CSV table of C-alpha atoms and ligand atoms in Angstrom, one decimal:
chain,number,residue,atom,x,y,z
A,1,MET,CA,-90.3,-27.5,-104.9
A,2,THR,CA,-91.4,-28.4,-108.0
A,3,ASN,CA,-94.9,-29.5,-108.8
A,4,PRO,CA,-94.9,-33.6,-108.1
A,5,LEU,CA,-96.1,-36.2,-110.9
A,6,ARG,CA,-99.1,-37.3,-109.7
A,7,LEU,CA,-100.1,-41.5,-110.5
A,8,GLY,CA,-103.5,-43.6,-110.7
A,9,ILE,CA,-102.8,-47.0,-110.4
A,10,ALA,CA,-105.2,-49.4,-111.9
A,11,GLY,CA,-105.0,-52.8,-110.3
A,12,LEU,CA,-103.6,-53.7,-107.4
A,13,GLY,CA,-102.6,-57.7,-107.7
A,14,THR,CA,-98.8,-58.5,-107.7
A,15,VAL,CA,-97.3,-55.8,-110.3
A,16,GLY,CA,-99.6,-53.0,-108.8
A,17,ILE,CA,-98.5,-53.6,-105.0
A,18,GLY,CA,-95.2,-54.3,-106.4
A,19,VAL,CA,-95.4,-50.4,-107.6
A,20,VAL,CA,-97.0,-48.7,-104.5
A,21,LYS,CA,-94.0,-50.7,-102.5
A,22,ILE,CA,-91.6,-49.4,-104.6
A,23,VAL,CA,-93.2,-45.2,-104.3
A,24,GLN,CA,-93.5,-45.5,-100.3
A,25,THR,CA,-90.3,-47.2,-99.7
A,26,HIS,CA,-88.1,-45.3,-102.5
A,27,ALA,CA,-89.9,-41.7,-102.1
A,28,ASP,CA,-87.1,-39.7,-101.7
A,29,LEU,CA,-84.4,-41.5,-103.9
A,30,LEU,CA,-87.5,-40.9,-106.8
A,31,ALA,CA,-87.6,-37.5,-105.7
A,32,THR,CA,-83.6,-37.1,-106.7
A,33,ARG,CA,-83.4,-39.2,-109.8
A,34,ALA,CA,-86.6,-38.0,-111.7
A,35,GLY,CA,-86.1,-34.3,-109.9
A,36,ARG,CA,-89.7,-34.2,-108.6
A,37,PRO,CA,-91.4,-35.7,-106.2
A,38,ILE,CA,-94.1,-39.1,-107.1
A,39,GLU,CA,-96.9,-39.8,-105.5
A,40,ILE,CA,-99.8,-42.1,-105.7
A,41,VAL,CA,-103.3,-40.0,-105.6
A,42,ALA,CA,-105.7,-42.4,-106.3
A,43,ILE,CA,-106.0,-46.3,-107.0
A,44,SER,CA,-108.4,-49.2,-108.4
A,45,ALA,CA,-109.2,-52.6,-107.9
A,46,ARG,CA,-112.0,-55.4,-108.5
A,47,SER,CA,-112.4,-55.7,-104.3
A,48,ARG,CA,-111.7,-52.9,-101.9
A,49,SER,CA,-112.0,-54.7,-99.1
A,50,LYS,CA,-108.8,-57.0,-99.8
A,51,ASP,CA,-105.6,-57.0,-97.0
A,52,ARG,CA,-103.3,-55.8,-99.6
A,53,GLY,CA,-100.5,-55.6,-96.9
A,54,VAL,CA,-99.6,-52.3,-97.6
A,55,ASP,CA,-101.4,-49.1,-96.6
A,56,LEU,CA,-103.7,-47.4,-98.7
A,57,THR,CA,-105.3,-45.3,-96.9
A,58,GLY,CA,-103.6,-42.4,-98.3
A,59,TYR,CA,-105.4,-42.4,-101.8
A,60,ALA,CA,-108.1,-41.8,-103.8
A,61,TRP,CA,-110.6,-45.3,-104.5
A,62,GLU,CA,-112.2,-45.7,-107.6
A,63,ASP,CA,-114.2,-49.0,-108.1
A,64,ASP,CA,-114.4,-48.0,-112.5
A,65,PRO,CA,-111.0,-47.6,-114.0
A,66,VAL,CA,-112.4,-45.7,-116.6
A,67,THR,CA,-113.3,-42.8,-114.0
A,68,LEU,CA,-109.5,-43.1,-112.9
A,69,ALA,CA,-108.4,-43.0,-115.9
A,70,LYS,CA,-110.4,-39.6,-116.2
A,71,ARG,CA,-109.7,-38.2,-113.0
A,72,ASP,CA,-108.3,-34.5,-113.4
A,73,ASP,CA,-105.8,-35.1,-110.4
A,74,ILE,CA,-103.9,-37.7,-111.7
A,75,ASP,CA,-101.0,-37.2,-114.5
A,76,VAL,CA,-100.7,-41.1,-115.3
A,77,PHE,CA,-102.5,-43.6,-115.3
A,78,ILE,CA,-100.6,-46.8,-114.7
A,79,GLU,CA,-102.9,-49.8,-116.4
A,80,VAL,CA,-101.3,-53.1,-114.7
A,81,MET,CA,-104.8,-54.6,-115.1
A,82,GLY,CA,-104.5,-56.6,-117.7
A,83,GLY,CA,-106.5,-58.1,-120.4
A,84,ASP,CA,-106.5,-57.7,-124.0
A,85,SER,CA,-109.7,-55.8,-124.0
A,86,GLY,CA,-112.5,-54.8,-122.1
A,87,PRO,CA,-111.2,-52.7,-118.7
A,88,ALA,CA,-108.0,-52.6,-119.6
A,89,LYS,CA,-108.1,-51.3,-122.7
A,90,ALA,CA,-111.8,-48.7,-122.2
A,91,SER,CA,-109.3,-47.5,-119.8
A,92,THR,CA,-106.0,-46.9,-121.4
A,93,GLU,CA,-107.9,-45.3,-124.1
A,94,ALA,CA,-110.1,-43.1,-121.7
A,95,ALA,CA,-106.7,-42.0,-120.4
A,96,ILE,CA,-105.2,-41.0,-123.2
A,97,ALA,CA,-108.2,-39.1,-124.5
A,98,SER,CA,-108.3,-37.0,-121.2
A,99,GLY,CA,-104.1,-36.2,-121.5
A,100,LYS,CA,-102.8,-39.0,-118.7
A,101,ASP,CA,-99.5,-40.3,-120.3
A,102,VAL,CA,-99.6,-44.2,-119.8
A,103,VAL,CA,-97.8,-47.1,-118.2
A,104,SER,CA,-98.5,-50.1,-119.3
A,105,ALA,CA,-97.3,-53.7,-117.7
A,106,ASN,CA,-99.9,-55.0,-120.5
A,107,LYS,CA,-98.6,-57.2,-123.2
A,108,ALA,CA,-101.6,-58.6,-124.3
A,109,LEU,CA,-103.2,-55.3,-124.9
A,110,LEU,CA,-100.1,-53.3,-126.2
A,111,ALA,CA,-99.7,-57.0,-128.7
A,112,LEU,CA,-103.1,-56.5,-130.3
A,113,HIS,CA,-104.3,-52.5,-130.0
A,114,GLY,CA,-100.5,-51.2,-130.2
A,115,GLN,CA,-100.6,-49.7,-133.3
A,116,ALA,CA,-104.2,-47.8,-132.6
A,117,LEU,CA,-102.8,-47.3,-129.2
A,118,ALA,CA,-99.8,-45.9,-129.8
A,119,GLN,CA,-101.2,-43.4,-132.7
A,120,ALA,CA,-104.2,-42.0,-130.3
A,121,ALA,CA,-101.4,-41.3,-127.8
A,122,GLU,CA,-99.6,-39.1,-130.2
A,123,ASP,CA,-102.3,-37.8,-132.1
A,124,ALA,CA,-103.1,-36.7,-128.2
A,125,GLY,CA,-99.5,-35.6,-127.5
A,126,ARG,CA,-99.0,-38.1,-125.0
A,127,VAL,CA,-96.8,-41.4,-124.3
A,128,ILE,CA,-97.4,-44.6,-123.8
A,129,ARG,CA,-94.5,-47.1,-122.2
A,130,PHE,CA,-94.3,-50.6,-121.4
A,131,GLU,CA,-91.6,-51.8,-120.1
A,132,ALA,CA,-92.1,-54.3,-117.7
A,133,ALA,CA,-94.4,-55.5,-121.0
A,134,VAL,CA,-91.5,-57.8,-122.6
A,135,ALA,CA,-89.0,-59.5,-120.0
A,136,GLY,CA,-90.7,-58.4,-116.5
A,137,GLY,CA,-87.5,-56.7,-115.3
A,138,ILE,CA,-84.6,-56.5,-118.0
A,139,PRO,CA,-84.8,-52.9,-119.8
A,140,VAL,CA,-84.9,-54.6,-122.8
A,141,VAL,CA,-87.2,-51.8,-124.4
A,142,LYS,CA,-85.2,-49.0,-123.3
A,143,SER,CA,-81.9,-51.1,-124.6
A,144,LEU,CA,-84.0,-50.8,-128.3
A,145,THR,CA,-85.3,-47.4,-128.1
A,146,GLU,CA,-82.4,-45.6,-126.9
A,147,GLY,CA,-79.6,-47.7,-126.3
A,148,LEU,CA,-79.5,-49.9,-129.7
A,149,ALA,CA,-81.3,-46.2,-131.2
A,150,ALA,CA,-78.3,-46.0,-134.0
A,151,ASN,CA,-78.6,-50.0,-134.9
A,152,VAL,CA,-79.9,-51.6,-137.7
A,153,ILE,CA,-81.7,-54.4,-135.9
A,154,THR,CA,-80.4,-57.6,-137.4
A,155,ARG,CA,-81.8,-59.8,-135.2
A,156,VAL,CA,-83.6,-60.7,-131.7
A,157,ILE,CA,-83.3,-63.9,-129.9
A,158,GLY,CA,-84.8,-65.3,-126.7
A,159,VAL,CA,-86.8,-67.1,-123.5
A,160,MET,CA,-89.3,-64.7,-122.9
A,161,ASN,CA,-91.4,-66.6,-120.5
A,162,GLY,CA,-90.4,-67.4,-116.7
A,163,SER,CA,-92.9,-70.2,-116.6
A,164,CYS,CA,-91.9,-72.3,-120.4
A,165,ASN,CA,-88.3,-71.9,-119.1
A,166,TYR,CA,-88.9,-73.3,-115.7
A,167,ILE,CA,-90.9,-76.2,-117.0
A,168,LEU,CA,-88.3,-77.0,-119.3
A,169,THR,CA,-85.3,-76.8,-117.2
A,170,ARG,CA,-86.7,-79.3,-114.4
A,171,MET,CA,-88.4,-81.8,-116.9
A,172,GLU,CA,-84.9,-82.2,-117.6
A,173,ASP,CA,-83.2,-82.3,-114.2
A,174,ALA,CA,-85.9,-84.1,-113.0
A,175,GLY,CA,-86.3,-86.4,-115.6
A,176,LEU,CA,-90.4,-85.8,-115.5
A,177,PRO,CA,-92.8,-85.9,-118.3
A,178,TYR,CA,-94.2,-82.6,-119.2
A,179,GLN,CA,-97.9,-83.3,-117.8
A,180,ASP,CA,-96.5,-84.0,-114.4
A,181,VAL,CA,-94.3,-80.7,-114.5
A,182,PHE,CA,-97.2,-78.9,-115.9
A,183,ASP,CA,-99.2,-80.2,-112.9
A,184,GLU,CA,-96.2,-78.9,-110.4
A,185,ALA,CA,-95.9,-75.8,-111.9
A,186,ASN,CA,-99.6,-74.9,-111.4
A,187,ALA,CA,-100.2,-76.0,-108.2
A,188,LEU,CA,-96.9,-74.2,-107.9
A,189,GLY,CA,-99.2,-70.6,-109.2
A,190,TYR,CA,-96.5,-70.2,-111.7
A,191,LEU,CA,-98.6,-70.3,-114.5
A,192,GLU,CA,-101.1,-67.6,-115.4
A,193,ALA,CA,-104.8,-67.9,-114.9
A,194,ASP,CA,-105.2,-69.5,-118.5
A,195,PRO,CA,-102.3,-71.9,-118.4
A,196,GLU,CA,-102.2,-71.8,-122.1
A,197,LEU,CA,-101.3,-68.1,-122.5
A,198,ASP,CA,-98.0,-69.7,-120.9
A,199,VAL,CA,-97.3,-73.1,-122.2
A,200,GLY,CA,-98.9,-72.4,-125.4
A,201,GLY,CA,-96.6,-69.9,-126.3
A,202,ILE,CA,-98.7,-66.9,-126.4
A,203,ASP,CA,-98.1,-64.5,-124.0
A,204,ALA,CA,-93.9,-64.7,-125.2
A,205,ALA,CA,-95.8,-64.2,-128.4
A,206,HIS,CA,-97.1,-61.0,-127.6
A,207,LYS,CA,-93.7,-59.8,-126.1
A,208,LEU,CA,-91.8,-60.9,-129.0
A,209,ALA,CA,-94.1,-58.9,-131.4
A,210,LEU,CA,-93.5,-56.0,-129.1
A,211,LEU,CA,-89.8,-56.4,-129.5
A,212,SER,CA,-90.0,-56.9,-133.3
A,213,SER,CA,-92.3,-53.7,-133.9
A,214,ILE,CA,-89.6,-51.6,-131.9
A,215,ALA,CA,-86.2,-53.5,-133.2
A,216,PHE,CA,-87.4,-53.2,-136.7
A,217,GLY,CA,-89.4,-50.0,-136.8
A,218,THR,CA,-92.5,-52.4,-138.2
A,219,ARG,CA,-96.6,-51.8,-137.1
A,220,VAL,CA,-96.8,-54.7,-134.2
A,221,ASP,CA,-98.6,-58.0,-135.5
A,222,PHE,CA,-98.9,-60.4,-133.4
A,223,PRO,CA,-101.4,-62.7,-135.5
A,224,ALA,CA,-97.9,-63.3,-137.9
A,225,VAL,CA,-96.0,-64.6,-135.1
A,226,GLU,CA,-95.8,-68.7,-136.4
A,227,LEU,CA,-96.4,-70.1,-132.9
A,228,GLU,CA,-96.3,-73.7,-130.8
A,229,GLY,CA,-96.2,-74.1,-127.4
A,230,ILE,CA,-93.9,-76.5,-125.5
A,231,GLY,CA,-97.0,-78.8,-124.7
A,232,SER,CA,-95.4,-82.0,-127.1
A,233,VAL,CA,-92.1,-81.2,-126.2
A,234,SER,CA,-90.8,-84.5,-124.4
A,235,ILE,CA,-89.0,-85.6,-121.9
A,236,GLU,CA,-87.5,-88.3,-124.5
A,237,ASP,CA,-86.3,-85.2,-126.9
A,238,ILE,CA,-84.7,-83.2,-123.9
A,239,ARG,CA,-83.1,-86.4,-122.9
A,240,GLN,CA,-81.2,-87.0,-126.7
A,241,ALA,CA,-80.8,-83.4,-127.3
A,242,ALA,CA,-78.9,-83.0,-124.1
A,243,ASP,CA,-76.5,-86.4,-125.4
A,244,MET,CA,-76.1,-84.3,-128.4
A,245,GLY,CA,-75.1,-81.0,-126.8
A,246,TYR,CA,-78.0,-79.2,-126.5
A,247,LYS,CA,-80.7,-78.3,-124.8
A,248,ILE,CA,-84.6,-77.0,-125.5
A,249,LYS,CA,-86.4,-73.4,-125.1
A,250,LEU,CA,-89.3,-72.0,-125.8
A,251,LEU,CA,-86.9,-69.6,-128.1
A,252,GLY,CA,-88.2,-66.4,-130.0
A,253,VAL,CA,-86.8,-65.3,-133.1
A,254,ALA,CA,-88.0,-62.5,-135.0
A,255,GLN,CA,-85.7,-61.3,-138.2
A,256,MET,CA,-86.1,-59.5,-141.0
A,257,THR,CA,-85.5,-61.6,-144.2
A,258,GLY,CA,-85.7,-60.6,-148.1
A,259,ARG,CA,-89.4,-62.3,-147.5
A,260,GLY,CA,-90.3,-59.9,-145.0
A,261,LEU,CA,-90.2,-60.0,-141.4
A,262,GLU,CA,-89.9,-63.5,-139.1
A,263,GLN,CA,-91.5,-63.8,-135.8
A,264,ARG,CA,-91.8,-67.1,-134.6
A,265,MET,CA,-91.9,-68.6,-131.2
A,266,SER,CA,-91.2,-72.2,-130.8
A,267,PRO,CA,-89.2,-75.0,-129.3
A,268,CYS,CA,-86.0,-74.8,-130.3
A,269,LEU,CA,-82.6,-76.4,-129.8
A,270,VAL,CA,-79.5,-74.0,-128.7
A,271,PRO,CA,-76.2,-75.8,-127.9
A,272,GLU,CA,-76.3,-75.7,-124.2
A,273,THR,CA,-72.6,-74.2,-123.7
A,274,SER,CA,-74.3,-71.3,-125.2
A,275,PRO,CA,-76.0,-68.2,-123.1
A,276,LEU,CA,-79.5,-69.2,-123.7
A,277,GLY,CA,-78.8,-73.1,-123.6
A,278,GLN,CA,-77.4,-72.5,-120.1
A,279,LEU,CA,-80.8,-70.1,-119.2
A,280,GLN,CA,-81.9,-72.3,-116.0
A,281,GLY,CA,-85.5,-72.2,-114.2
A,282,GLY,CA,-87.6,-68.7,-114.7
A,283,THR,CA,-85.3,-66.4,-115.7
A,284,ASN,CA,-85.6,-64.5,-118.9
A,285,MET,CA,-83.0,-64.0,-121.7
A,286,VAL,CA,-83.3,-61.4,-124.8
A,287,VAL,CA,-80.3,-61.3,-127.3
A,288,LEU,CA,-80.0,-58.3,-129.6
A,289,GLU,CA,-78.1,-58.0,-132.7
A,290,GLY,CA,-77.5,-54.7,-134.2
A,291,ASP,CA,-75.3,-53.5,-136.8
A,292,ALA,CA,-72.7,-51.6,-135.3
A,293,VAL,CA,-73.0,-52.9,-131.6
A,294,GLY,CA,-72.7,-56.4,-132.4
A,295,GLN,CA,-74.1,-59.0,-130.3
A,296,ILE,CA,-75.6,-58.2,-126.6
A,297,VAL,CA,-77.0,-59.9,-124.0
A,298,LEU,CA,-79.4,-59.3,-121.4
A,299,ARG,CA,-80.7,-61.6,-118.6
A,300,GLY,CA,-82.6,-61.1,-115.2
A,301,ALA,CA,-86.1,-61.9,-114.0
A,302,GLY,CA,-88.9,-61.8,-116.5
A,303,ALA,CA,-92.0,-62.0,-113.4
A,304,GLY,CA,-93.1,-61.0,-110.4
A,305,GLU,CA,-93.8,-58.4,-107.8
A,306,GLY,CA,-90.0,-56.6,-107.6
A,307,PRO,CA,-88.7,-57.0,-111.2
A,308,THR,CA,-91.9,-56.0,-112.8
A,309,ALA,CA,-93.1,-53.4,-110.4
A,310,SER,CA,-88.9,-52.1,-111.1
A,311,ALA,CA,-89.7,-51.1,-115.0
A,312,VAL,CA,-93.1,-50.1,-114.4
A,313,MET,CA,-91.3,-47.1,-112.1
A,314,ALA,CA,-88.3,-46.7,-114.6
A,315,ASP,CA,-90.8,-45.7,-117.5
A,316,VAL,CA,-93.0,-43.4,-114.6
A,317,ILE,CA,-89.0,-42.1,-113.6
A,318,ASP,CA,-88.9,-41.5,-117.5
A,319,ILE,CA,-92.1,-39.6,-117.6
A,320,ALA,CA,-91.2,-37.3,-114.8
A,321,ARG,CA,-88.2,-36.4,-116.1
A,322,GLY,CA,-89.9,-35.2,-119.4
A,323,THR,CA,-88.9,-37.9,-121.4
A,324,ARG,CA,-90.5,-38.5,-123.8
A,325,LEU,CA,-90.2,-41.4,-126.5
A,326,SER,CA,-92.7,-42.8,-129.3
A,327,THR,CA,-94.5,-46.0,-128.1
A,328,PHE,CA,-92.8,-48.1,-130.5
A,329,GLY,CA,-89.6,-45.8,-130.4
A,330,GLN,CA,-90.4,-43.8,-133.4
A,331,PRO,CA,-93.8,-42.2,-134.6
A,332,ALA,CA,-97.1,-44.7,-135.2
A,333,SER,CA,-97.2,-43.2,-138.5
A,334,THR,CA,-93.3,-44.2,-139.7
A,335,LEU,CA,-93.9,-47.6,-138.3
A,336,ARG,CA,-93.9,-49.7,-142.0
A,337,LYS,CA,-96.8,-52.4,-143.1
A,338,VAL,CA,-94.9,-55.2,-143.8
A,339,ARG,CA,-94.9,-59.0,-145.0
A,340,ALA,CA,-95.3,-61.5,-142.3
A,341,ALA,CA,-91.9,-64.4,-143.8
A,342,GLN,CA,-92.4,-68.5,-142.9
A,343,ALA,CA,-89.4,-69.6,-141.0
A,344,SER,CA,-87.9,-68.9,-144.6
A,345,VAL,CA,-84.1,-68.7,-143.1
A,346,ALA,CA,-82.6,-71.9,-143.5
A,347,ALA,CA,-81.5,-73.9,-140.2
A,348,PRO,CA,-80.0,-77.2,-139.1
A,349,TYR,CA,-83.1,-80.0,-137.9
A,350,TYR,CA,-83.6,-82.3,-135.0
A,351,VAL,CA,-85.2,-85.6,-136.5
A,352,ARG,CA,-86.0,-88.4,-134.4
A,353,MET,CA,-88.0,-91.3,-135.5
A,354,GLU,CA,-89.4,-94.4,-134.8
A,355,LEU,CA,-88.0,-97.0,-137.4
A,356,VAL,CA,-89.0,-100.5,-138.4
A,357,ASP,CA,-85.9,-102.8,-138.0
A,358,LYS,CA,-85.8,-104.5,-141.4
A,359,PRO,CA,-83.0,-104.0,-144.1
A,360,GLY,CA,-83.2,-101.3,-145.9
A,361,ALA,CA,-85.1,-99.2,-143.5
A,362,LEU,CA,-82.5,-96.6,-143.0
A,363,SER,CA,-81.8,-96.3,-146.7
A,364,LYS,CA,-85.0,-95.6,-147.9
A,365,VAL,CA,-85.2,-92.3,-145.3
A,366,ALA,CA,-81.6,-91.4,-146.2
A,367,ALA,CA,-82.7,-91.7,-149.7
A,368,ILE,CA,-86.4,-89.8,-149.0
A,369,LEU,CA,-83.7,-87.0,-147.6
A,370,ALA,CA,-81.4,-86.3,-150.5
A,371,ASP,CA,-84.8,-86.5,-152.9
A,372,ALA,CA,-85.9,-83.4,-150.6
A,373,GLY,CA,-82.9,-81.5,-150.8
A,374,VAL,CA,-82.3,-82.1,-147.3
A,375,SER,CA,-78.3,-83.2,-146.4
A,376,ILE,CA,-77.6,-85.2,-143.4
A,377,ASP,CA,-74.9,-84.0,-140.7
A,378,ARG,CA,-75.0,-86.4,-137.7
A,379,MET,CA,-77.0,-89.8,-137.5
A,380,ARG,CA,-77.4,-92.5,-135.0
A,381,GLN,CA,-79.0,-95.0,-133.4
A,382,TYR,CA,-80.3,-95.7,-129.9
A,383,GLY,CA,-82.1,-97.7,-127.7
A,384,HIS,CA,-82.4,-101.0,-130.1
A,385,ASP,CA,-84.9,-103.4,-129.5
A,386,ASP,CA,-86.1,-106.2,-131.4
A,387,THR,CA,-88.9,-104.4,-133.8
A,388,ALA,CA,-88.1,-100.7,-133.2
A,389,ALA,CA,-84.7,-99.2,-134.0
A,390,PRO,CA,-84.8,-95.2,-133.1
A,391,VAL,CA,-83.0,-92.9,-135.0
A,392,LEU,CA,-81.7,-89.9,-134.6
A,393,ILE,CA,-80.8,-87.1,-137.3
A,394,VAL,CA,-79.1,-83.9,-137.2
A,395,THR,CA,-79.5,-82.3,-140.7
A,396,HIS,CA,-77.4,-79.9,-142.4
A,397,LYS,CA,-78.9,-76.0,-142.6
A,398,THR,CA,-82.2,-76.4,-145.0
A,399,THR,CA,-85.8,-75.1,-145.0
A,400,ARG,CA,-88.5,-76.0,-143.3
A,401,THR,CA,-90.3,-76.4,-146.3
A,402,ALA,CA,-87.8,-78.8,-147.4
A,403,LEU,CA,-87.7,-80.8,-144.4
A,404,ASP,CA,-91.7,-81.3,-144.3
A,405,ALA,CA,-91.7,-82.9,-148.0
A,406,ALA,CA,-89.1,-85.6,-146.7
A,407,ILE,CA,-91.1,-86.3,-143.6
A,408,GLU,CA,-94.5,-86.4,-146.0
A,409,GLY,CA,-92.3,-88.7,-147.9
A,410,PHE,CA,-91.5,-90.9,-144.5
A,411,ALA,CA,-95.2,-91.7,-144.0
A,412,ARG,CA,-95.3,-93.3,-147.3
A,413,THR,CA,-93.0,-95.8,-146.5
A,414,ASP,CA,-93.4,-98.8,-144.0
A,415,VAL,CA,-90.5,-98.3,-142.3
A,416,VAL,CA,-91.1,-94.8,-140.1
A,417,SER,CA,-93.6,-95.9,-137.2
A,418,GLY,CA,-95.9,-92.6,-136.3
A,419,PRO,CA,-95.1,-88.9,-137.2
A,420,PRO,CA,-91.7,-88.0,-136.6
A,421,VAL,CA,-90.3,-85.6,-134.4
A,422,ALA,CA,-88.6,-81.9,-136.2
A,423,ILE,CA,-87.0,-79.2,-134.2
A,424,ARG,CA,-85.2,-76.5,-135.6
A,425,ILE,CA,-81.6,-76.2,-133.9
A,426,GLU,CA,-81.1,-71.9,-133.2
A,427,ALA,CA,-77.7,-70.6,-133.5
A,428,GLU,CA,-77.0,-67.7,-131.3
B,1,LIG,P1,-102.7,-59.7,-110.7
B,1,LIG,O1,-101.9,-60.1,-109.7
B,1,LIG,O2,-103.7,-60.7,-111.3
B,1,LIG,O3,-104.1,-58.3,-110.6
B,1,LIG,C1,-104.5,-57.8,-111.2
B,1,LIG,C2,-105.3,-56.9,-110.2
B,1,LIG,O4,-105.8,-56.0,-111.7
B,1,LIG,C3,-106.1,-57.3,-109.1
B,1,LIG,O5,-106.0,-56.2,-108.2
B,1,LIG,C4,-107.4,-57.1,-109.9
B,1,LIG,O6,-108.1,-56.4,-108.9
B,1,LIG,C5,-107.0,-55.9,-110.8
B,1,LIG,N1,-108.4,-56.1,-111.4
B,1,LIG,C6,-109.0,-56.6,-112.2
B,1,LIG,N2,-109.8,-56.4,-113.3
B,1,LIG,C7,-110.1,-55.3,-112.6
B,1,LIG,C8,-110.8,-54.6,-112.8
B,1,LIG,N3,-111.8,-54.7,-113.9
B,1,LIG,N4,-111.1,-53.4,-112.3
B,1,LIG,C9,-110.2,-52.9,-111.3
B,1,LIG,N5,-109.1,-53.5,-111.0
B,1,LIG,C10,-109.8,-54.9,-112.4
B,1,LIG,O7,-102.1,-59.6,-112.0
B,1,LIG,P2,-100.6,-58.6,-112.3
B,1,LIG,O8,-99.7,-60.1,-111.8
B,1,LIG,O9,-100.0,-58.2,-111.3
B,1,LIG,O10,-100.2,-58.3,-114.0
B,1,LIG,C11,-101.1,-57.3,-113.6
B,1,LIG,C12,-99.9,-56.9,-115.4
B,1,LIG,O11,-99.0,-57.0,-115.6
B,1,LIG,C13,-101.2,-58.2,-116.8
B,1,LIG,O12,-101.5,-57.4,-117.8
B,1,LIG,C14,-99.7,-58.7,-116.5
B,1,LIG,O13,-99.8,-59.5,-117.7
B,1,LIG,C15,-98.9,-58.4,-116.8
B,1,LIG,N6,-97.0,-58.3,-115.9
B,1,LIG,C16,-97.4,-59.3,-115.0
B,1,LIG,C17,-95.8,-59.8,-114.3
B,1,LIG,C18,-96.0,-60.7,-113.2
B,1,LIG,O14,-95.0,-61.1,-112.9
B,1,LIG,N7,-97.0,-60.8,-112.5
B,1,LIG,C19,-94.8,-59.3,-115.0
B,1,LIG,C20,-95.4,-58.6,-116.3
B,1,LIG,C21,-96.2,-58.1,-117.1
B,1,LIG,P3,-108.3,-57.9,-107.3
B,1,LIG,O15,-107.0,-57.9,-107.1
B,1,LIG,O16,-109.6,-56.9,-106.6
B,1,LIG,O17,-108.7,-59.2,-107.9
B,2,LIG,N1,-96.1,-66.0,-117.2
B,2,LIG,C1,-95.3,-65.0,-117.5
B,2,LIG,C2,-94.1,-66.0,-117.8
B,2,LIG,C3,-95.7,-63.6,-116.7
B,2,LIG,O1,-93.9,-66.5,-117.1
B,2,LIG,O2,-92.9,-65.3,-118.1
B,2,LIG,C4,-94.6,-62.1,-117.0
B,2,LIG,O3,-94.8,-62.3,-118.5
């Protein structure tokens, strides 16, 4: 019989136990599709005594994931502990150094150390695969590295954090303010142990940085992602956007521009009729655009035991079959270091402000926009009372720099109360 592929799994939480379940329940299917049996040899977690709802008695136990990574009787080290340093980094490095291939679900580690790890793996003749790290069960890494390998990728855009999409859609559906829905999501266990990773956009930005690297053949550059979380999205803006035919999403956008690589993760308006606009709850969606293929849309579960373990096992099966791809789709030494471009591509913006209700207020705002070269597409006043007049403006395409100049101009007048809200409108 062909040699089995032997796994060591570090981390027995949501993802790790999902992997154990697939290996245990789908043994025949995996062996048939991979061309050889796939078996778990050794495992590691913090607590040996915790009941994890599956039979783990047949596997060797290691308290230390680094020791697990170095075992002679494993071929593939599966890192599903999490963390951008510490044991996750040490054990991944140890696995590569001791001749193991690595499958990881850890976007934080790869977003910060991906280039060095990819280079180390290639130098050692090993592979690192990370399908599960981006958009859970959606095969987006495979789509970029394999299905679309013949394309110049022009743009990657998507909703890559299910918790944020849950919060934003729940705010709209229930008419609740951000803090109420945040507290609810936290109580339901939908958010990471550090919720700022989700609502601050950091988790989604890790994923975007990984996709950018594959899409544009560049070194993964997480610090260059322009980042804004959803904490400042108000129910008022969700309502007004809906009234104008838009939804607010935490949107990741990566595109190569004449000035460098633009990577943004921020709340954006998208047309409510678009695939992204219709995305509800915790689902993820990634839209990929290539010069030959045009646009493709991938949608599915971005998290959870089954979807994430499905992605981990897809990588494991590839390794079992002998498919050996570079971590970011091309040799690490060929990944380019490029300049980061700040939102240089012009777009329409949604702007909401409170005007003091007196003659000439609107014309002052219009004049400041004109001076900054920002053209108004649509404008309306609503919810008018005796003193304040909320005003909504949708601009024609403009740069963020021009809009910021106008917003600075508003602050110097006596007709705009408080800071205006400005949210980019992203076309699909
Ligand atoms: P989790 O449920 O918190 O499980 C983490 C596991 O790692 C636990 O079993 C824990 O042990 C173990 N662990 C932590 N520190 C350890 C250490 N120092 N030594 C040995 N074991 C250690 O996490 P998860 O949700 O499965 O996520 C795992 C990874 O997958 C993360 O990188 C995460 O970002 C990524 N991911 C998760 C999802 C998802 O839907 N959950 C989706 C995509 C990607 P104990 O159980 O004994 O505490
Ligand atoms: N916290 C992440 C999310 C988990 O909500 O999408 C999957 O990475």
